[in-house]
Structures are given as structure tokens and as C-alpha cells.
Coordinates of N, CA and C in Angstrom, one line a residue:
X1226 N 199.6 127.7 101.5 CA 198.5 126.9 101.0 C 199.0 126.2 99.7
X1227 N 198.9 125.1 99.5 CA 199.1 123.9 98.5 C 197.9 123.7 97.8
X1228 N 198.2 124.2 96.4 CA 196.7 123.8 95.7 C 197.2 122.9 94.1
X1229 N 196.7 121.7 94.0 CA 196.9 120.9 93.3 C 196.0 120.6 92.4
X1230 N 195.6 120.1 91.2 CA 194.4 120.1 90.3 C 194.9 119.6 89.5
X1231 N 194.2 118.2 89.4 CA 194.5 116.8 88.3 C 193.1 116.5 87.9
X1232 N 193.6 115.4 86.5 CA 192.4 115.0 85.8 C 192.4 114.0 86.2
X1233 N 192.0 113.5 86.6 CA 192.4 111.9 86.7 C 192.2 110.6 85.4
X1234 N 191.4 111.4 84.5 CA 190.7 110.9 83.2 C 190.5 111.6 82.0
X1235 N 190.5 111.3 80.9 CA 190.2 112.6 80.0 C 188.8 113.0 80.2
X1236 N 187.9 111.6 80.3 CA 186.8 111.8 80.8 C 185.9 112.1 82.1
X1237 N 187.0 112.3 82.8 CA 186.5 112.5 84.2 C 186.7 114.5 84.7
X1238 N 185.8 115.2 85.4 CA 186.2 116.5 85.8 C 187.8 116.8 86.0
X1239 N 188.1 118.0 86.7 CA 189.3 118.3 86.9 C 189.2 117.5 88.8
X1240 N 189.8 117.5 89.9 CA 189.5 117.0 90.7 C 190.9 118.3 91.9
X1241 N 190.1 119.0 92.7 CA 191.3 119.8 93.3 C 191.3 119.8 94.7
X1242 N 192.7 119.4 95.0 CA 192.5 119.5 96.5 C 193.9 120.5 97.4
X1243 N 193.7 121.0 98.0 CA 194.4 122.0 99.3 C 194.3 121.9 100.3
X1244 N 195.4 121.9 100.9 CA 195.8 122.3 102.1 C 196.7 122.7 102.5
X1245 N 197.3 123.0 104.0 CA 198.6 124.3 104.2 C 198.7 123.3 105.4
X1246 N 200.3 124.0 105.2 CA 200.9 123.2 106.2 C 200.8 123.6 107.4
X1247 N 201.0 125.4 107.4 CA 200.9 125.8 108.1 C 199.9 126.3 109.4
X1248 N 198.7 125.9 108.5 CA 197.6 126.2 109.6 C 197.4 125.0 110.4
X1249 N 197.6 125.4 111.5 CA 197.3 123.6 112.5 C 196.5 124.1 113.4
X1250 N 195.7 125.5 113.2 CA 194.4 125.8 114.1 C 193.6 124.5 114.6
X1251 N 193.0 123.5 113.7 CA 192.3 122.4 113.8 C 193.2 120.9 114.2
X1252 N 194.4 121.3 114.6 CA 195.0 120.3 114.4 C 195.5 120.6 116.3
X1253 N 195.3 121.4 117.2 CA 195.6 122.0 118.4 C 194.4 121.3 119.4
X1254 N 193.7 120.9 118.5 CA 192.2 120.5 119.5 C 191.5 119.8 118.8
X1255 N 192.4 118.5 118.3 CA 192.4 117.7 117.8 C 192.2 116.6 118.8
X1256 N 190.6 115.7 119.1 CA 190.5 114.8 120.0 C 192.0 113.6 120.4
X1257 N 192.1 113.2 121.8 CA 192.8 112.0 121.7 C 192.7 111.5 120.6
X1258 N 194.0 111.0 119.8 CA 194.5 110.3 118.4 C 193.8 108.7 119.1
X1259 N 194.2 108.1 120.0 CA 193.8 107.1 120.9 C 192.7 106.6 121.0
X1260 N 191.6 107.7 120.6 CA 190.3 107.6 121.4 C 190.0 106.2 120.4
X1261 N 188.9 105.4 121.5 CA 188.2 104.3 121.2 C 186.9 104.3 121.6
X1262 N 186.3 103.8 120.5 CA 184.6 103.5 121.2 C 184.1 102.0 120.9
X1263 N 184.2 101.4 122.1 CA 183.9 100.5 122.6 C 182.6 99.3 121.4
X1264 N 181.3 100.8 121.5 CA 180.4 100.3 120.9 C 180.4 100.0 119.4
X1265 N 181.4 100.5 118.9 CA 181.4 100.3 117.6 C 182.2 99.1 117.2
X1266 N 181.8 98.4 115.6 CA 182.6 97.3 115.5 C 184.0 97.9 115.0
X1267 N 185.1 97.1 115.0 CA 186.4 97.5 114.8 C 186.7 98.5 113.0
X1268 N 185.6 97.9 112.0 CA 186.3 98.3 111.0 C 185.1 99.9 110.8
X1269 N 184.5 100.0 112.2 CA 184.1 101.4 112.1 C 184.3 102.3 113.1
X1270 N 185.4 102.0 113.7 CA 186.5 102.8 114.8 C 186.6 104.2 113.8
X1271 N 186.8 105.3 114.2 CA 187.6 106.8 113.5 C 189.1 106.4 113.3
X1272 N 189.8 106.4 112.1 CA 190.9 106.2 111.9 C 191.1 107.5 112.6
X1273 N 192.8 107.4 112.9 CA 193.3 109.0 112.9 C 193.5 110.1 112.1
X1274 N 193.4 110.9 112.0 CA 193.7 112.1 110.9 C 194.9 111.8 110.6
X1275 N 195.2 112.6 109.2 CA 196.3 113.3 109.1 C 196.3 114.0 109.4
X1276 N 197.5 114.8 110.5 CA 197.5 115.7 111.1 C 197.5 117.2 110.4
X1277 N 198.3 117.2 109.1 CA 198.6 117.8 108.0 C 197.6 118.7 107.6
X1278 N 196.5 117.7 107.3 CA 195.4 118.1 106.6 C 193.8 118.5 107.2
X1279 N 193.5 119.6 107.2 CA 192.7 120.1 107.5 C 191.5 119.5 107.5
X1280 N 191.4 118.8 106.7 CA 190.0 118.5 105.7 C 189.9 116.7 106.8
X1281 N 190.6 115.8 106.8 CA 191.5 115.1 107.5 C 190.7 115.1 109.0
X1282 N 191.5 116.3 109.7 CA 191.1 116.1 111.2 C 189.7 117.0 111.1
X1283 N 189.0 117.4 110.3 CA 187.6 117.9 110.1 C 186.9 116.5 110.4
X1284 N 187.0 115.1 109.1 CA 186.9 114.4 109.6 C 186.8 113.0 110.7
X1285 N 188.0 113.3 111.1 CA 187.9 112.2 112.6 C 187.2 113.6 113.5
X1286 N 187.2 114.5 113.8 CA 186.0 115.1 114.5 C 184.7 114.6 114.3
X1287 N 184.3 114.6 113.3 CA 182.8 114.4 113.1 C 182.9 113.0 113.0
X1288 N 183.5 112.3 112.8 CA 183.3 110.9 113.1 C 183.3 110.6 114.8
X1289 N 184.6 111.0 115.0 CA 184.3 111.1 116.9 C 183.0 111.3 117.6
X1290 N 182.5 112.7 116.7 CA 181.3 113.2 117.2 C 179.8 111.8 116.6
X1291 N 179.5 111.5 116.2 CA 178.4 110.9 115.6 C 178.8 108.8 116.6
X1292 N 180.4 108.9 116.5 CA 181.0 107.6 117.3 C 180.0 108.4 118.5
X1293 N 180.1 108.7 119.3 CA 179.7 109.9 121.0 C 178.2 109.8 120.5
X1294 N 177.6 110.5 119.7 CA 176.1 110.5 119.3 C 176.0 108.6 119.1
X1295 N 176.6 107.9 118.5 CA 175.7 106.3 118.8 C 176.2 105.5 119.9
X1296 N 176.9 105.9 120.4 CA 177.4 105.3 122.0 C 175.8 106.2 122.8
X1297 N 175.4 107.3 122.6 CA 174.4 107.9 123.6 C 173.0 107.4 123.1
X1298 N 172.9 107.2 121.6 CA 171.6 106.3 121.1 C 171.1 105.1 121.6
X1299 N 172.4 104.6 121.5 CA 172.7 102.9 122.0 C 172.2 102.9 123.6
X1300 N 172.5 104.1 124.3 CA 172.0 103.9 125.7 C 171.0 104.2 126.1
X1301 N 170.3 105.2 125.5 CA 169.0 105.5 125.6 C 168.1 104.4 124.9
X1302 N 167.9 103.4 123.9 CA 167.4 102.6 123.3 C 167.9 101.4 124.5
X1303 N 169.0 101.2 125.0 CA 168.7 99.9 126.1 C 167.6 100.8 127.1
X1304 N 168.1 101.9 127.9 CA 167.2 102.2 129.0 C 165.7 102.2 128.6
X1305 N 165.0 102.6 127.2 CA 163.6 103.0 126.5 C 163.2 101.4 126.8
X1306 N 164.4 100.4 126.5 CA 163.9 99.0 125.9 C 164.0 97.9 127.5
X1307 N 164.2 98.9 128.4 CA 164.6 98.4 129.9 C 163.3 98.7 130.7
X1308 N 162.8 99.8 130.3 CA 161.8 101.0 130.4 C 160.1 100.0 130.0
X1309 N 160.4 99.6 128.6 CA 159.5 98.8 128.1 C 159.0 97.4 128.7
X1310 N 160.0 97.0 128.9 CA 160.0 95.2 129.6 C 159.4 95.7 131.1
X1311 N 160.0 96.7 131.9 CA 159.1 97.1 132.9 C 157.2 97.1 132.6
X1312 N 156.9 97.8 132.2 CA 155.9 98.5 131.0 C 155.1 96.7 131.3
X1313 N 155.4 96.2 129.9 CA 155.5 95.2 129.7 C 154.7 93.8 131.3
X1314 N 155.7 94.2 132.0 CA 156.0 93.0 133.1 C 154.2 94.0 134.0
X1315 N 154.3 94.9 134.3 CA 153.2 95.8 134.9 C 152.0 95.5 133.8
X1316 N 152.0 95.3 132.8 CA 150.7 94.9 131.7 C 150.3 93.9 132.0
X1317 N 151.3 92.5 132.2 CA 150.7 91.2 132.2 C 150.1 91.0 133.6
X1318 N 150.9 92.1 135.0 CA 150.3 91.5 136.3 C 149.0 92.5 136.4
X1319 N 148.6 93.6 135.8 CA 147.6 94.6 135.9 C 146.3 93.6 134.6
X1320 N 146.6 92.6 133.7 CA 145.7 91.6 133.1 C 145.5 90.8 134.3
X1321 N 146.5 90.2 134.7 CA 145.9 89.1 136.2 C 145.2 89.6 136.7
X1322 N 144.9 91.1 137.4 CA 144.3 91.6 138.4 C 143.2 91.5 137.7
X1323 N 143.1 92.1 136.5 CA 141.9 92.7 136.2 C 141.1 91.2 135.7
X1324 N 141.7 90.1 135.3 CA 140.7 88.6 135.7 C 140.3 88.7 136.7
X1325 N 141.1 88.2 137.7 CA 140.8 88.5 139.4 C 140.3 89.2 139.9
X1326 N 140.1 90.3 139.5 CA 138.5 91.3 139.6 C 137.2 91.1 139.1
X1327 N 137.1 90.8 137.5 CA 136.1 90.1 137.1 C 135.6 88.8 137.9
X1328 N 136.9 87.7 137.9 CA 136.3 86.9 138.7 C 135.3 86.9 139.8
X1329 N 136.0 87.9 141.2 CA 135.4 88.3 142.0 C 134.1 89.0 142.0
X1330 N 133.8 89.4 140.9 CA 132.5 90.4 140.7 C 131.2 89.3 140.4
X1331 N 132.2 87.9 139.5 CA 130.9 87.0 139.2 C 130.7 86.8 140.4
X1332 N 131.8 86.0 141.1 CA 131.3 85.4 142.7 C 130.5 86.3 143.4
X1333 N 130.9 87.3 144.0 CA 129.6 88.3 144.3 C 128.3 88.4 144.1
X1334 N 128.3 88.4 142.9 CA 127.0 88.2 142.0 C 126.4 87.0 142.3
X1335 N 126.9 86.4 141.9 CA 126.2 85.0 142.5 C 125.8 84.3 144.2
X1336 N 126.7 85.1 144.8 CA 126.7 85.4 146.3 C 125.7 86.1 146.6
X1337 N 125.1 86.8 146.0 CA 124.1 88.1 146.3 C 123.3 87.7 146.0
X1338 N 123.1 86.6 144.6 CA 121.8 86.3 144.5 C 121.2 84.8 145.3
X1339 N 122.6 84.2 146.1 CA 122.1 83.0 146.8 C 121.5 83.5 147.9
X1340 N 122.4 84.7 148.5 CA 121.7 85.3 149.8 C 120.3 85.5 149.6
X1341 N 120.2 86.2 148.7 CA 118.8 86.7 148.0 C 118.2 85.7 148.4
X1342 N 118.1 84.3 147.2 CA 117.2 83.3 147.6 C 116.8 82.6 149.0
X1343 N 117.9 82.9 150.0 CA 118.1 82.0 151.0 C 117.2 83.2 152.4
X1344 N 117.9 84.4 152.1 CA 116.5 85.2 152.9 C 115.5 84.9 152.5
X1345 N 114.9 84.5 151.2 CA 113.5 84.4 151.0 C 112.9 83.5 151.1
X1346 N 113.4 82.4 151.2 CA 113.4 80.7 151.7 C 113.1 80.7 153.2
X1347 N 114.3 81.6 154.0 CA 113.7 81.8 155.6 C 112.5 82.7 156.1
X1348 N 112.4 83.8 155.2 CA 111.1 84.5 155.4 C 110.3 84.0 155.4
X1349 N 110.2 82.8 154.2 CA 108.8 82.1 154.1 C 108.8 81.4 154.7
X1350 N 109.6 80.5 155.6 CA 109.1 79.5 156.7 C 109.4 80.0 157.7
X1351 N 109.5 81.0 158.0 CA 109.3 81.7 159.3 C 107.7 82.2 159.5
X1352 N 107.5 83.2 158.0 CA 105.9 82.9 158.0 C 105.0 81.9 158.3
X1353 N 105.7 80.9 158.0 CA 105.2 79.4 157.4 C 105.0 78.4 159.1
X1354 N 106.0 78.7 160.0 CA 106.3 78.4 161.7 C 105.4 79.5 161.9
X1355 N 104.9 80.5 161.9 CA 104.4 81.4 162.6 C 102.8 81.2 162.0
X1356 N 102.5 80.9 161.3 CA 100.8 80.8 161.1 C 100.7 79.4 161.6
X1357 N 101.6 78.3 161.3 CA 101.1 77.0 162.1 C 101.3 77.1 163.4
X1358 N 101.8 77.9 164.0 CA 101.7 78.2 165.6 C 100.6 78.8 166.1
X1359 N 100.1 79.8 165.0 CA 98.9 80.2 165.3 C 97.7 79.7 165.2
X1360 N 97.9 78.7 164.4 CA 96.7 77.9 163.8 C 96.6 76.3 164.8
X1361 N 97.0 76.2 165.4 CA 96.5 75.3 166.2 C 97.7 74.3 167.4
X1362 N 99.1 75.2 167.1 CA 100.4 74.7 167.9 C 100.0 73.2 168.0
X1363 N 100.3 72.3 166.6 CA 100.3 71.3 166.5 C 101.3 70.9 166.0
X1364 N 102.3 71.1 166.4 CA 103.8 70.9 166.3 C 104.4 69.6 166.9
X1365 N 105.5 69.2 166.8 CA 105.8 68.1 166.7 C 106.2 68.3 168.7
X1366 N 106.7 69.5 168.8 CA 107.2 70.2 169.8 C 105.9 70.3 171.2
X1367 N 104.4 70.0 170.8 CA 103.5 70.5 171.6 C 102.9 69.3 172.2
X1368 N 103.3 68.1 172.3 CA 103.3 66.9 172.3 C 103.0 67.0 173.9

């Protein structure tokens, strides 16, 4: 283990840093050096570690890892936002219907009440044929 400790400033802390050469535990299962993620822009690719440094390939891990975590954000936010526009598309034709139901309910309504008036218009001159038949069959018909 290599341990080094500089000032960098009179006024600045001591600043220390270590590592060993010899431990490459972290350095054995160390992702493809290669790896690329597509989704990200170029100047936020994971550089590669130093192999050397512990501290180093700690970080391109977790960068890898969080690169993996917004490649899986990014796809769930298209599918949510694919999900939506569906959603969306089913809202505007489920408003058509529901005009087109109102509509229909006026028509009805007004359909029901022409019937209305038009049975009662025939009742009464059915009445209206049936007492002047009774009253004297002076119809145009008795000629």
C-alpha cells in the first residue's frame, strides 16, 4: 500500500491519497474497458479506469452502473410516454362517443316527444271520424 500526503497550499488541508499495487481484487471483474452506452452523449461515456487504482475502477463501476440505470430510465419513460399517447388517443375517441351519445339522447328525446304529439293528433281524429260517423255518416264517402 502507497500512501502519499501533500499540501497543495499553505492554505489549503493536507490532501491524501493510497493505493496498492498489489490488490487487483477489483480490478478481476472489472466491466468490459470497451463498454459503450449508446444513450449517453459522448463527453458522458465512463472513461476507463486506471487499472492500478482501486478508487479508479470503483469509479467506472458506478458510472457503468447509473450509464445501465439511465439507458433503463430512458426506456421506461419512452414506453410510460408510448403508454400515454395511447391513453391520450382512447380519450379523444371515448369524447367523440360521448358527443354521439348525447347527441343521440337529444334526438330520442325529441323523437319521443313527436311520437307523443302525433299519437295524440291520431287519437283525436280517430275520435273525431268516429263521432261524425255516428252522428249522421255525412261524409264525403256516403254520397
Amino acid at each position: 500500500m502507497i500512501t502519499s500526503t501533500r499540501r497543495v497550499s499553505p492554505d489549503k488541508s493536507e490532501v491524501r491519497i493510497a493505493f496498492s499495487l498489489n490488490d487487483a481484487s477489483d480490478v478481476k471483474d472489472v466491466e468490459d474497458l470497451s463498454q459503450t452506452f449508446p444513450d449517453l452523449e459522448q463527453r458522458l461515456q465512463p472513461v476507463p479506469p486506471c487499472v492500478s487504482l482501486r478508487e479508479s475502477v470503483q469509479v467506472y463501476k458506478e458510472h457503468c452502473r447509473m450509464a445501465r440505470e439511465f439507458h433503463q430510465v430512458k426506456h421506461e419513460i419512452s414506453v410510460l410516454e408510448e403508454h400515454k399517447r395511447k391513453l391520450l388517443a382512447e380519450m379523444v375517441e371515448d369524447e367523440k362517443v360521448a358527443v354521439e351519445i348525447a347527441r343521440l339522447k337529444e334526438e330520442f328525446r325529441r323523437l319521443t316527444e313527436e311520437n307523443r304529439n302525433l299519437v295524440t293528433v291520431h287519437n283525436e281524429r280517430a275520435q273525431e271520424l268516429e263521432r261524425l260517423c255516428l252522428t249522421g255518416g255525412t261524409g264525403p264517402d256516403s254520397s
